[in-house]
Amino acid sequence: MAQKQPYDLDKTLQKAGMWRASHMHAGFQPEQKQGTPTGFNILDEQLSGSGWPTDGITELLYEHAGIGEIRLLAPALANLSQQKAGWILWISPPYIPYAPALIAAGIDLTSILVINPKNQTDSLWAMEQALASTSCCAVLAWPKNINDKQVRRLQVASKSGKSLGILFRSIQSVKQASPAELRIELTGNSYSPLVEHSSLDMKIVKRRGGWPTEKFTIDFDDKLHQITPDFSEMAFRNPHKPAPDLVFVDRQSSQDRYGYPLR
Amino acid sequence: MVTHYDNTAPQTLWLSIYLPMLPVEVFTRGLKPEDTSRPIVILAQRKVRFLNPAAHARGINIGSSLDTAFTLSSQVVSFERNEQKEFSTLSHLAQWTYQFTPNVSIRAPDCLLLDISGCLKLFGGLENLKSRIQQGLTKQGYESVLTTNMTPMAALCLATSNRKQQVEKDNTGTDENGSCVAYVTKSLESLPVDCLQVDKKIIESLQQMGIADCKALFALPQSGLNRRFGIYFVDYLQRLLGEKPDPQKFINPEPKFVNDVTFLADINNTASLRFPINRLISELAEFLTARQLATNHLSWSLSHRSHGDRNFNILLANPVNEHDMFMSLTLLKLEQINDVKEIDNLSLAVNNLFPAVNISGDLFHGTPFQQNNSVKGQQQQTDMLLNKLRTRLGPGSCYGLSAANDHRPEKAWKPVRLDQKDYWQPDQIGMTSIPQPARPMMLLSQPKPLPGTCSFSSAGNVTGGASVKTPFQLSSFHSPTRKAKHQLTLLKGPERIDFGWWDEDDLSKVITRDYYVATINNQGSLLWIFQYSNDKRWYLHGIFS
């Protein structure tokens, strides 16, 4: 009787068509489209295509405004606008996009187009047209309510154009199933005294070619958490209290050494 | 060395276009083929004056009354003769033939005269030119008869007489004999006298005298004709034969396009307008191409004889001449119109005309050396998306952003109209190297007062005093019922911005704001808030999204 061959795992793994979750960037996907680089290495590694997907919808889910949801996109938008790749369309932003800040982020303003449609139908129509058109390179939309059928339509439209499609939605929608290609949950990082730059916590809920990830942090290259110490108060109120940058902060505790609450 | 000069006088060649069915065609030209099988009659003074072949087939004759027509066929559609419309159509067609020659003369009520002496070579010969003109007219829905001759009057006579038969004496315009008179005489010989364009009475007298055709007429002595019929008749004959020059009054090219289509039956839904819209836009595109023009404004009008007009406009960002773009934008706008009950006329008017911009193509297009982004393709695509958005959402709905020359935060930006593109750049290059203080990505349109006594802790030190935690809602995705209590921590600041100190004499009256970057504890949101320095009220002005 012939001896049974032991099962050869290596052979099986080398077969074409075998997908391993740990090898997300393996080249077996022939139609893998190159994404737009996000500007943050730690995020690029996690995304298939090494960047924001240009043939699908990205959903950014967050609860509070101001945590850095647009600052996250700023490097990619700056690159696209400098290359004059097309329009960057803002659909019904909740506030006014502020031109000096966009210039400071490196975005060329001649590519920007802002529209404020009066009803939801027009917004969805505009987004669909922009995603399908080749003259648009990014669409940012803040839809009030959008259901998964509408997201599917947008997803289909984005396959024919080359633009990023970004929807900003509430973190409550993470419970809804959505056909978007990439879904990321964003939470802000509170200020902490020793850190000068702001940062953002991200958790990828859904991505192409990989499982959901744990939370990881993106550090912004700015000085928004830099403190201006109040010398007048310090000098005259409590002369025995040392300067703030010498305060040792125990991150685990909720109070600092002197008994004042940290967070 | 003997040089031969060309002794012959410059030969002129005139083409006459006769539109026999013009009164009928002004009403029927926009119809689909199945509709033209209905009998259509044109009335003047309650008698039938013109009819289409279908009516003729049913036995209706010119001169019968409307009742007779209805007896013979119950499907007859009748229109009152609209001479004004005929004239405007004739002018429009004269403008259309401008692409062949600049010398076009309108001969009411239904003829056009073209001086084509100079354009035979360009259009490849007389036959080609005639077939082009005839095909073009047929495409627009007009039946035409084309004849040529060496004097304008002769061409006219030939055209109006040859309603059924095609009597053509083809001539490329040169006559070796050099005699225009002889040629014209020969060509008009066999025509009966009543095709001359003179008073009916003169023709009757000639016929009563026994002169039935032109051969006999030309044989008569002119002095006798002068005494009998007056000098105008003789002058006409001389111009007819070419003995006298016959300068015509030519049209001027008009810088506008107006065209319309009438429907037999009232149309109730706008979806069935697609075919006539396509037709009108094709004609517009040809008009623009022939003149090398472009337009950025189309005025459509849906009208009915008893209601008022319903007008709508298509505005484009840049002047173009593109059939597809006009078509898709018009249909897009038409979808939004749903308050039109019935339509029997669709018209298009274009008044804003600009010289066409010629974009030179890439010489190496299609070869390995071609440029990567072809400029023309990119521009066309860009315009299409912008035009679609402007059409559906309204022309003022889309705007760009630009920095502005002001230090006040709410005035440091401005919306930019995309057809004007007045972006502002700071002039001094050196100024941009100074590090600017941080600005928020999003600005509130109105600064929002922070409620009551919001508590602030300055991160640089410790606040004393009671901190009243009052609810402060930021526009996030909170459910409205949940009121969260926020405590703000001031991080960076203050940045003092004075408003218009040069306007006030008294510096204490000047508005001064101290801007801070603040964070909401436990949330991580970064805000841009300010405090008025005189009354110490706090406001939220921006969010560092």
Short mmCIF file of N, CA, C and O in Angstrom, two decimals, chain B residues 3 16 40 50 59 78 89 96 130-131 157 159 194 216 292-293 308 316 358 364 386-387 398 478 485 504 541:
data_model
loop_
_atom_site.label_atom_id
_atom_site.label_comp_id
_atom_site.label_asym_id
_atom_site.label_seq_id
_atom_site.Cartn_x
_atom_site.Cartn_y
_atom_site.Cartn_z
N THR B 3 0.77 88.36 -76.24
CA THR B 3 0.05 87.82 -75.06
C THR B 3 -1.44 87.97 -75.31
O THR B 3 -1.92 88.97 -75.82
N SER B 16 -31.38 80.51 -58.91
CA SER B 16 -32.63 80.90 -58.29
C SER B 16 -33.23 79.70 -57.58
O SER B 16 -33.29 78.60 -58.15
N ILE B 40 -53.32 68.60 -45.76
CA ILE B 40 -53.19 69.92 -45.14
C ILE B 40 -53.50 70.96 -46.19
O ILE B 40 -52.99 70.88 -47.31
N PHE B 50 -53.31 76.68 -51.17
CA PHE B 50 -52.20 75.75 -51.31
C PHE B 50 -52.58 74.46 -50.63
O PHE B 50 -53.31 74.47 -49.64
N GLY B 59 -58.42 64.75 -53.81
CA GLY B 59 -59.33 65.43 -54.74
C GLY B 59 -59.60 66.88 -54.43
O GLY B 59 -60.39 67.51 -55.11
N SER B 78 -56.47 72.52 -41.57
CA SER B 78 -56.38 73.77 -42.33
C SER B 78 -55.69 74.84 -41.49
O SER B 78 -55.83 74.90 -40.28
N THR B 89 -39.40 82.90 -42.54
CA THR B 89 -38.75 81.65 -42.93
C THR B 89 -37.84 81.88 -44.13
O THR B 89 -36.73 81.34 -44.19
N TRP B 96 -29.35 81.01 -44.22
CA TRP B 96 -28.75 79.67 -44.33
C TRP B 96 -27.92 79.54 -45.60
O TRP B 96 -26.85 78.94 -45.61
N LYS B 130 -25.49 72.61 -56.56
CA LYS B 130 -26.95 72.53 -56.58
C LYS B 130 -27.45 71.37 -55.76
O LYS B 130 -28.44 71.49 -55.02
N SER B 131 -26.75 70.24 -55.85
CA SER B 131 -27.26 69.11 -55.07
C SER B 131 -27.09 69.37 -53.57
O SER B 131 -27.94 69.00 -52.75
N CYS B 157 -37.37 83.57 -63.79
CA CYS B 157 -38.43 83.11 -64.69
C CYS B 157 -38.37 81.62 -64.87
O CYS B 157 -39.38 80.93 -64.84
N ALA B 159 -37.18 79.44 -62.93
CA ALA B 159 -37.53 78.67 -61.73
C ALA B 159 -39.04 78.64 -61.56
O ALA B 159 -39.63 77.58 -61.33
N ASP B 194 -46.56 84.08 -69.71
CA ASP B 194 -47.06 84.39 -68.38
C ASP B 194 -46.09 84.05 -67.26
O ASP B 194 -46.37 84.26 -66.11
N ALA B 216 -41.43 84.97 -79.56
CA ALA B 216 -42.13 86.03 -80.33
C ALA B 216 -41.93 87.38 -79.68
O ALA B 216 -41.78 88.41 -80.35
N GLN B 292 -18.58 80.16 -37.80
CA GLN B 292 -17.50 80.06 -36.81
C GLN B 292 -17.84 80.87 -35.56
O GLN B 292 -17.09 81.75 -35.13
N LEU B 293 -18.98 80.57 -35.01
CA LEU B 293 -19.41 81.26 -33.81
C LEU B 293 -19.68 80.24 -32.72
O LEU B 293 -19.78 79.05 -32.98
N GLY B 308 -50.25 81.88 -23.09
CA GLY B 308 -49.02 82.66 -23.20
C GLY B 308 -47.85 81.75 -23.48
O GLY B 308 -47.99 80.55 -23.66
N LEU B 316 -24.74 78.50 -20.40
CA LEU B 316 -23.53 77.70 -20.26
C LEU B 316 -22.42 78.54 -19.67
O LEU B 316 -22.45 79.75 -19.73
N ASN B 358 -10.71 78.42 -31.36
CA ASN B 358 -10.15 77.26 -32.04
C ASN B 358 -9.04 76.68 -31.21
O ASN B 358 -8.04 77.33 -30.95
N PHE B 364 0.30 64.84 -32.88
CA PHE B 364 0.69 63.45 -32.73
C PHE B 364 -0.40 62.61 -32.10
O PHE B 364 -0.13 61.62 -31.46
N LEU B 386 -19.92 71.08 -15.13
CA LEU B 386 -20.29 72.38 -14.57
C LEU B 386 -21.59 72.87 -15.18
O LEU B 386 -22.48 73.37 -14.49
N ASN B 387 -21.74 72.68 -16.50
CA ASN B 387 -22.97 73.13 -17.14
C ASN B 387 -24.17 72.36 -16.64
O ASN B 387 -25.24 72.93 -16.41
N CYS B 398 -23.57 77.37 -8.04
CA CYS B 398 -22.22 76.81 -7.92
C CYS B 398 -21.24 77.96 -7.79
O CYS B 398 -21.32 78.92 -8.53
N HIS B 478 -25.33 64.65 17.03
CA HIS B 478 -26.04 64.28 18.25
C HIS B 478 -27.53 64.20 17.98
O HIS B 478 -28.07 64.93 17.18
N LYS B 485 -23.04 68.19 28.09
CA LYS B 485 -22.41 69.32 28.75
C LYS B 485 -20.96 69.32 28.36
O LYS B 485 -20.28 68.31 28.42
N GLU B 504 -12.98 104.43 13.39
CA GLU B 504 -13.47 105.04 14.62
C GLU B 504 -12.48 106.08 15.14
O GLU B 504 -11.28 105.88 15.09
N HIS B 541 -16.62 80.71 16.22
CA HIS B 541 -16.54 81.20 14.84
C HIS B 541 -16.09 80.15 13.84
O HIS B 541 -16.38 80.27 12.65
#
